[in-house]
Amino acid sequence: MKTYLKITMLFLMLFSINEITAQKDSTALQRKARSMVRQGNELYQNKQYTDASVAYKKALSNSSYYDKASYNLGNALYQSKNFKEALPQYELTAKTAEDKLTKAQAYHNIGNAHMETKNYQGAVDAYKNSLRNNPTDDETRYNLAVAQKLLDKENQQNKDDKNKDNKDKKDQKDQDKDQKDDQNKDQDKDKKEGDDKDKKDDKDGEGDKDKDKNQDPKKDDKKDQNKKPKPQQGKMSPQQIKQLLESLNNEEKKTQKKMNAKKAKGKKTKQEKDW
């Protein structure tokens, strides 16, 4: 029993010593953090925003829940135009701050950072949260009006762009439909012309068949027999050669007859001598 009591008392003594040491370390870190914040504030006042950011970050490394260091770091980053990096610092302050004025100021700065990045919806929401914590802040109310106007303009532009895209898509769809209809019309026209041509050819062919069918073959043969063959140019048929020979023979006979007549006329007649 005595041993148990001794162990318990020893444990309590060690715990108390550790707690006291932790408190001393925590106090020392807090003092160091406050010192770094003061250093950062001096740099901020001299517009050395990058160096001020470094000092505030060192303060937070010693005391991570130091609200003032977070808020001042946000301001230094904002002044360095690191708006996206400043946002988490302001949001932490807005979440952990206990008084409404500090919350209002943090939301106001969140709205300003969103305005710089053209996130107008985020800016409107932040300014509204700021006015909920401090309804009498006219600067925040003015900034809210500007942010709302820019948001409305952006929404209208997006709506117009969407309508334009839809109209362009509809026009393109109508154009494609018209082009397809024209192609179908051309194909139907070509097909119709081809069918008409085939029908005409079939009709002409049937007419020729009927003509050949109605023609009398015997009549054609008789006509061919009665028709004399026409000699080719530069050649004589056997019949023509025969007629020519007969003609020459007759002419020769006529000529011989005339010659004989002339001889008979020119011959002296024998006269008897009168003694």
mmCIF file of C-alpha atoms in Angstrom:
data_model
loop_
_atom_site.group_PDB
_atom_site.id
_atom_site.type_symbol
_atom_site.label_atom_id
_atom_site.label_comp_id
_atom_site.label_asym_id
_atom_site.label_seq_id
_atom_site.Cartn_x
_atom_site.Cartn_y
_atom_site.Cartn_z
ATOM 1 C CA MET A 1 0.000 0.000 0.000
ATOM 2 C CA LYS A 2 2.784 2.349 0.885
ATOM 3 C CA THR A 3 4.576 1.430 -2.333
ATOM 4 C CA TYR A 4 1.442 2.223 -4.382
ATOM 5 C CA LEU A 5 1.113 5.605 -2.680
ATOM 6 C CA LYS A 6 4.721 6.403 -3.395
ATOM 7 C CA ILE A 7 4.337 5.526 -7.083
ATOM 8 C CA THR A 8 1.170 7.636 -7.335
ATOM 9 C CA MET A 9 2.751 10.642 -5.690
ATOM 10 C CA LEU A 10 5.805 10.277 -7.953
ATOM 11 C CA PHE A 11 3.612 10.208 -11.038
ATOM 12 C CA LEU A 12 1.724 13.301 -9.920
ATOM 13 C CA MET A 13 4.949 15.130 -9.268
ATOM 14 C CA LEU A 14 6.330 14.250 -12.717
ATOM 15 C CA PHE A 15 3.055 15.288 -14.395
ATOM 16 C CA SER A 16 3.071 18.610 -12.554
ATOM 17 C CA ILE A 17 6.676 19.261 -13.524
ATOM 18 C CA ASN A 18 5.931 18.473 -17.219
ATOM 19 C CA GLU A 19 2.838 20.672 -17.145
ATOM 20 C CA ILE A 20 4.774 23.544 -15.610
ATOM 21 C CA THR A 21 7.562 23.063 -18.199
ATOM 22 C CA ALA A 22 5.009 22.974 -21.057
ATOM 23 C CA GLN A 23 3.375 26.124 -19.770
ATOM 24 C CA LYS A 24 6.741 27.803 -19.576
ATOM 25 C CA ASP A 25 7.598 26.648 -23.118
ATOM 26 C CA SER A 26 4.176 27.751 -24.375
ATOM 27 C CA THR A 27 4.589 31.127 -22.752
ATOM 28 C CA ALA A 28 8.030 31.508 -24.284
ATOM 29 C CA LEU A 29 6.725 30.564 -27.720
ATOM 30 C CA GLN A 30 3.855 32.995 -27.394
ATOM 31 C CA ARG A 31 6.231 35.752 -26.437
ATOM 32 C CA LYS A 32 8.406 34.890 -29.426
ATOM 33 C CA ALA A 33 5.354 34.853 -31.680
ATOM 34 C CA ARG A 34 4.247 38.260 -30.438
ATOM 35 C CA SER A 35 7.756 39.553 -31.053
ATOM 36 C CA MET A 36 7.660 38.292 -34.643
ATOM 37 C CA VAL A 37 4.248 39.897 -35.190
ATOM 38 C CA ARG A 38 5.581 43.268 -33.984
ATOM 39 C CA GLN A 39 8.537 42.867 -36.336
ATOM 40 C CA GLY A 40 6.188 42.013 -39.150
ATOM 41 C CA ASN A 41 4.046 45.062 -38.419
ATOM 42 C CA GLU A 42 7.058 47.351 -38.701
ATOM 43 C CA LEU A 43 7.991 45.806 -42.047
ATOM 44 C CA TYR A 44 4.367 46.139 -43.184
ATOM 45 C CA GLN A 45 4.319 49.819 -42.279
ATOM 46 C CA ASN A 46 7.451 50.271 -44.396
ATOM 47 C CA LYS A 47 5.649 48.493 -47.277
ATOM 48 C CA GLN A 48 8.083 45.595 -47.128
ATOM 49 C CA TYR A 49 5.258 43.149 -47.582
ATOM 50 C CA THR A 50 7.328 40.097 -48.539
ATOM 51 C CA ASP A 51 9.571 40.417 -45.457
ATOM 52 C CA ALA A 52 6.499 41.082 -43.339
ATOM 53 C CA SER A 53 4.939 37.837 -44.616
ATOM 54 C CA VAL A 54 8.042 35.933 -43.544
ATOM 55 C CA ALA A 55 7.847 37.435 -40.018
ATOM 56 C CA TYR A 56 4.146 36.582 -39.655
ATOM 57 C CA LYS A 57 4.779 32.994 -40.807
ATOM 58 C CA LYS A 58 7.499 32.634 -38.155
ATOM 59 C CA ALA A 59 5.058 33.892 -35.561
ATOM 60 C CA LEU A 60 2.536 31.235 -36.608
ATOM 61 C CA SER A 61 5.231 28.522 -36.469
ATOM 62 C CA ASN A 62 5.605 29.336 -32.750
ATOM 63 C CA SER A 63 1.892 29.748 -32.109
ATOM 64 C CA SER A 64 -0.294 28.228 -34.814
ATOM 65 C CA TYR A 65 -3.536 29.611 -33.344
ATOM 66 C CA TYR A 66 -2.344 33.199 -33.186
ATOM 67 C CA ASP A 67 -5.318 34.953 -34.843
ATOM 68 C CA LYS A 68 -3.606 38.298 -35.149
ATOM 69 C CA ALA A 69 -0.632 36.717 -36.951
ATOM 70 C CA SER A 70 -2.971 34.978 -39.414
ATOM 71 C CA TYR A 71 -4.944 38.146 -40.143
ATOM 72 C CA ASN A 72 -1.798 40.267 -40.627
ATOM 73 C CA LEU A 73 -0.269 37.585 -42.843
ATOM 74 C CA GLY A 74 -3.382 37.739 -45.011
ATOM 75 C CA ASN A 75 -2.973 41.519 -45.325
ATOM 76 C CA ALA A 76 0.720 41.207 -46.270
ATOM 77 C CA LEU A 77 -0.058 38.564 -48.917
ATOM 78 C CA TYR A 78 -2.914 40.700 -50.257
ATOM 79 C CA GLN A 79 -0.604 43.712 -50.620
ATOM 80 C CA SER A 80 1.883 41.455 -52.461
ATOM 81 C CA LYS A 81 -0.994 40.569 -54.850
ATOM 82 C CA ASN A 82 -0.989 36.955 -53.673
ATOM 83 C CA PHE A 83 -4.774 37.039 -53.409
ATOM 84 C CA LYS A 84 -5.371 33.279 -53.494
ATOM 85 C CA GLU A 85 -2.827 32.703 -50.716
ATOM 86 C CA ALA A 86 -4.366 35.477 -48.628
ATOM 87 C CA LEU A 87 -7.834 33.891 -48.657
ATOM 88 C CA PRO A 88 -7.120 30.967 -46.248
ATOM 89 C CA GLN A 89 -5.644 33.385 -43.676
ATOM 90 C CA TYR A 90 -8.733 35.616 -43.750
ATOM 91 C CA GLU A 91 -11.036 32.574 -43.642
ATOM 92 C CA LEU A 92 -9.224 31.260 -40.552
ATOM 93 C CA THR A 93 -9.677 34.610 -38.818
ATOM 94 C CA ALA A 94 -13.354 34.785 -39.799
ATOM 95 C CA LYS A 95 -13.875 31.290 -38.377
ATOM 96 C CA THR A 96 -11.976 31.709 -35.082
ATOM 97 C CA ALA A 97 -12.612 35.380 -34.242
ATOM 98 C CA GLU A 98 -14.886 35.850 -31.232
ATOM 99 C CA ASP A 99 -15.997 39.461 -31.781
ATOM 100 C CA LYS A 100 -18.260 40.425 -34.668
ATOM 101 C CA LEU A 101 -16.226 43.420 -35.801
ATOM 102 C CA THR A 102 -13.160 41.242 -36.383
ATOM 103 C CA LYS A 103 -15.318 38.717 -38.230
ATOM 104 C CA ALA A 104 -16.848 41.488 -40.331
ATOM 105 C CA GLN A 105 -13.425 42.857 -41.263
ATOM 106 C CA ALA A 106 -12.173 39.387 -42.183
ATOM 107 C CA TYR A 107 -15.192 38.742 -44.453
ATOM 108 C CA HIS A 108 -14.757 42.196 -45.984
ATOM 109 C CA ASN A 109 -11.165 41.341 -46.908
ATOM 110 C CA ILE A 110 -12.290 37.936 -48.251
ATOM 111 C CA GLY A 111 -14.681 39.818 -50.531
ATOM 112 C CA ASN A 112 -11.890 42.106 -51.721
ATOM 113 C CA ALA A 113 -9.649 39.116 -52.529
ATOM 114 C CA HIS A 114 -12.455 37.484 -54.543
ATOM 115 C CA MET A 115 -13.005 40.738 -56.447
ATOM 116 C CA GLU A 116 -9.333 40.780 -57.439
ATOM 117 C CA THR A 117 -9.624 37.255 -58.849
ATOM 118 C CA LYS A 118 -12.971 38.133 -60.561
ATOM 119 C CA ASN A 119 -14.864 35.606 -58.452
ATOM 120 C CA TYR A 120 -17.903 37.876 -58.171
ATOM 121 C CA GLN A 121 -20.184 35.253 -56.644
ATOM 122 C CA GLY A 122 -17.629 34.620 -53.863
ATOM 123 C CA ALA A 123 -17.259 38.370 -53.321
ATOM 124 C CA VAL A 124 -21.050 38.865 -53.012
ATOM 125 C CA ASP A 125 -21.306 36.054 -50.451
ATOM 126 C CA ALA A 126 -18.372 37.423 -48.404
ATOM 127 C CA TYR A 127 -19.687 41.003 -48.335
ATOM 128 C CA LYS A 128 -23.098 39.740 -47.213
ATOM 129 C CA ASN A 129 -21.451 37.819 -44.347
ATOM 130 C CA SER A 130 -19.522 40.951 -43.420
ATOM 131 C CA LEU A 131 -22.732 43.033 -43.270
ATOM 132 C CA ARG A 132 -24.411 40.369 -41.114
ATOM 133 C CA ASN A 133 -21.701 40.988 -38.509
ATOM 134 C CA ASN A 134 -21.542 44.765 -39.036
ATOM 135 C CA PRO A 135 -24.660 46.135 -40.802
ATOM 136 C CA THR A 136 -23.475 49.762 -40.489
ATOM 137 C CA ASP A 137 -20.356 49.373 -42.670
ATOM 138 C CA ASP A 138 -21.106 51.562 -45.722
ATOM 139 C CA GLU A 139 -17.877 50.635 -47.480
ATOM 140 C CA THR A 140 -18.837 46.964 -47.412
ATOM 141 C CA ARG A 141 -22.352 47.823 -48.627
ATOM 142 C CA TYR A 142 -20.894 49.801 -51.566
ATOM 143 C CA ASN A 143 -18.532 46.954 -52.441
ATOM 144 C CA LEU A 144 -21.465 44.533 -52.329
ATOM 145 C CA ALA A 145 -23.412 46.675 -54.832
ATOM 146 C CA VAL A 146 -20.446 46.751 -57.226
ATOM 147 C CA ALA A 147 -19.875 43.000 -56.903
ATOM 148 C CA GLN A 148 -23.589 42.284 -57.477
ATOM 149 C CA LYS A 149 -23.626 44.454 -60.606
ATOM 150 C CA LEU A 150 -20.571 42.691 -62.024
ATOM 151 C CA LEU A 151 -22.085 39.298 -61.152
ATOM 152 C CA ASP A 152 -25.334 40.170 -62.964
ATOM 153 C CA LYS A 153 -23.362 41.319 -65.992
ATOM 154 C CA GLU A 154 -21.337 38.097 -65.975
ATOM 155 C CA ASN A 155 -24.475 35.958 -65.682
ATOM 156 C CA GLN A 156 -26.136 37.837 -68.545
ATOM 157 C CA GLN A 157 -23.029 37.403 -70.693
ATOM 158 C CA ASN A 158 -22.955 33.705 -69.918
ATOM 159 C CA LYS A 159 -26.641 33.470 -70.789
ATOM 160 C CA ASP A 160 -26.097 35.316 -74.083
ATOM 161 C CA ASP A 161 -23.133 33.100 -74.917
ATOM 162 C CA LYS A 162 -25.194 30.007 -74.160
ATOM 163 C CA ASN A 163 -28.074 31.265 -76.313
ATOM 164 C CA LYS A 164 -25.625 32.074 -79.095
ATOM 165 C CA ASP A 165 -24.105 28.603 -78.860
ATOM 166 C CA ASN A 166 -27.565 27.035 -78.963
ATOM 167 C CA LYS A 167 -28.500 29.221 -81.949
ATOM 168 C CA ASP A 168 -25.275 28.324 -83.762
ATOM 169 C CA LYS A 169 -25.898 24.651 -83.091
ATOM 170 C CA LYS A 170 -29.499 24.981 -84.343
ATOM 171 C CA ASP A 171 -28.371 26.873 -87.468
ATOM 172 C CA GLN A 172 -25.729 24.248 -88.149
ATOM 173 C CA LYS A 173 -28.292 21.498 -87.633
ATOM 174 C CA ASP A 174 -30.731 23.223 -90.024
ATOM 175 C CA GLN A 175 -27.951 23.728 -92.548
ATOM 176 C CA ASP A 176 -26.989 20.066 -92.358
ATOM 177 C CA LYS A 177 -30.652 19.094 -92.764
ATOM 178 C CA ASP A 178 -31.058 21.365 -95.818
ATOM 179 C CA GLN A 179 -27.897 19.969 -97.357
ATOM 180 C CA LYS A 180 -29.097 16.433 -96.752
ATOM 181 C CA ASP A 181 -32.502 17.265 -98.253
ATOM 182 C CA ASP A 182 -30.817 18.748 -101.339
ATOM 183 C CA GLN A 183 -28.718 15.618 -101.734
ATOM 184 C CA ASN A 184 -31.809 13.438 -101.431
ATOM 185 C CA LYS A 185 -33.612 15.575 -104.027
ATOM 186 C CA ASP A 186 -30.693 15.279 -106.432
ATOM 187 C CA GLN A 187 -30.587 11.527 -105.932
ATOM 188 C CA ASP A 188 -34.356 11.239 -106.492
ATOM 189 C CA LYS A 189 -34.090 13.398 -109.626
ATOM 190 C CA ASP A 190 -31.246 11.303 -111.035
ATOM 191 C CA LYS A 191 -33.144 8.128 -110.237
ATOM 192 C CA LYS A 192 -36.323 9.453 -111.901
ATOM 193 C CA GLU A 193 -34.418 10.526 -115.005
ATOM 194 C CA GLY A 194 -32.789 7.100 -115.168
ATOM 195 C CA ASP A 195 -36.163 5.346 -114.805
ATOM 196 C CA ASP A 196 -37.718 7.551 -117.514
ATOM 197 C CA LYS A 197 -34.804 6.806 -119.846
ATOM 198 C CA ASP A 198 -35.123 3.074 -119.217
ATOM 199 C CA LYS A 199 -38.861 3.238 -119.888
ATOM 200 C CA LYS A 200 -38.278 5.155 -123.146
ATOM 201 C CA ASP A 201 -35.660 2.644 -124.280
ATOM 202 C CA ASP A 202 -37.992 -0.232 -123.473
ATOM 203 C CA LYS A 203 -40.819 1.448 -125.403
ATOM 204 C CA ASP A 204 -38.632 2.077 -128.439
ATOM 205 C CA GLY A 205 -37.444 -1.514 -128.381
ATOM 206 C CA GLU A 206 -40.996 -2.832 -128.248
ATOM 207 C CA GLY A 207 -41.927 -0.583 -131.209
ATOM 208 C CA ASP A 208 -39.104 -1.993 -133.293
ATOM 209 C CA LYS A 209 -40.154 -5.518 -132.413
ATOM 210 C CA ASP A 210 -43.769 -4.798 -133.431
ATOM 211 C CA LYS A 211 -42.597 -3.255 -136.689
ATOM 212 C CA ASP A 212 -40.485 -6.274 -137.494
ATOM 213 C CA LYS A 213 -43.326 -8.531 -136.481
ATOM 214 C CA ASN A 214 -45.901 -6.824 -138.736
ATOM 215 C CA GLN A 215 -43.607 -6.805 -141.764
ATOM 216 C CA ASP A 216 -44.381 -9.503 -144.439
ATOM 217 C CA PRO A 217 -41.244 -11.572 -145.105
ATOM 218 C CA LYS A 218 -42.574 -12.908 -148.452
ATOM 219 C CA LYS A 219 -43.271 -9.412 -149.685
ATOM 220 C CA ASP A 220 -39.760 -8.364 -148.799
ATOM 221 C CA ASP A 221 -38.323 -11.410 -150.631
ATOM 222 C CA LYS A 222 -40.392 -10.650 -153.762
ATOM 223 C CA LYS A 223 -39.318 -7.036 -153.640
ATOM 224 C CA ASP A 224 -35.699 -8.097 -153.404
ATOM 225 C CA GLN A 225 -36.095 -10.444 -156.412
ATOM 226 C CA ASN A 226 -37.661 -7.784 -158.658
ATOM 227 C CA LYS A 227 -35.071 -5.313 -157.736
ATOM 228 C CA LYS A 228 -32.145 -5.391 -160.153
ATOM 229 C CA PRO A 229 -28.753 -5.340 -158.650
ATOM 230 C CA LYS A 230 -27.151 -2.003 -158.980
ATOM 231 C CA PRO A 231 -23.642 -2.328 -160.478
ATOM 232 C CA GLN A 232 -20.812 -0.797 -158.622
ATOM 233 C CA GLN A 233 -19.223 2.301 -160.084
ATOM 234 C CA GLY A 234 -16.392 1.504 -162.612
ATOM 235 C CA LYS A 235 -17.584 -2.090 -163.270
ATOM 236 C CA MET A 236 -19.986 -3.597 -165.934
ATOM 237 C CA SER A 237 -22.349 -6.409 -165.445
ATOM 238 C CA PRO A 238 -22.277 -9.440 -167.822
ATOM 239 C CA GLN A 239 -25.563 -8.286 -169.347
ATOM 240 C CA GLN A 240 -24.125 -4.864 -170.090
ATOM 241 C CA ILE A 241 -21.037 -6.442 -171.703
ATOM 242 C CA LYS A 242 -23.276 -8.616 -173.904
ATOM 243 C CA GLN A 243 -25.371 -5.646 -174.976
ATOM 244 C CA LEU A 244 -22.218 -3.689 -175.754
ATOM 245 C CA LEU A 245 -20.820 -6.515 -177.940
ATOM 246 C CA GLU A 246 -24.094 -6.865 -179.820
ATOM 247 C CA SER A 247 -24.167 -3.111 -180.343
ATOM 248 C CA LEU A 248 -20.604 -3.135 -181.668
ATOM 249 C CA ASN A 249 -21.381 -6.089 -183.949
ATOM 250 C CA ASN A 250 -24.433 -4.314 -185.382
ATOM 251 C CA GLU A 251 -22.459 -1.178 -185.939
ATOM 252 C CA GLU A 252 -19.789 -3.179 -187.680
ATOM 253 C CA LYS A 253 -22.390 -4.770 -189.965
ATOM 254 C CA LYS A 254 -23.866 -1.366 -190.789
ATOM 255 C CA THR A 255 -20.448 -0.031 -191.578
ATOM 256 C CA GLN A 256 -19.640 -3.022 -193.830
ATOM 257 C CA LYS A 257 -22.926 -2.593 -195.639
ATOM 258 C CA LYS A 258 -22.195 1.061 -196.331
ATOM 259 C CA MET A 259 -18.728 0.265 -197.551
ATOM 260 C CA ASN A 260 -20.073 -2.332 -199.944
ATOM 261 C CA ALA A 261 -22.653 0.135 -201.289
ATOM 262 C CA LYS A 262 -19.978 2.739 -201.984
ATOM 263 C CA LYS A 263 -17.851 0.244 -203.848
ATOM 264 C CA ALA A 264 -20.770 -0.801 -205.989
ATOM 265 C CA LYS A 265 -21.620 2.786 -206.914
ATOM 266 C CA GLY A 266 -18.101 3.728 -207.910
ATOM 267 C CA LYS A 267 -17.443 0.718 -210.230
ATOM 268 C CA LYS A 268 -17.559 1.504 -214.026
ATOM 269 C CA THR A 269 -20.114 -0.454 -216.044
ATOM 270 C CA LYS A 270 -18.825 -2.349 -219.049
ATOM 271 C CA GLN A 271 -20.009 -0.763 -222.325
ATOM 272 C CA GLU A 272 -20.068 -2.557 -225.534
ATOM 273 C CA LYS A 273 -17.827 -0.922 -228.256
ATOM 274 C CA ASP A 274 -19.681 0.374 -231.279
ATOM 275 C CA TRP A 275 -17.430 -0.720 -234.386
#
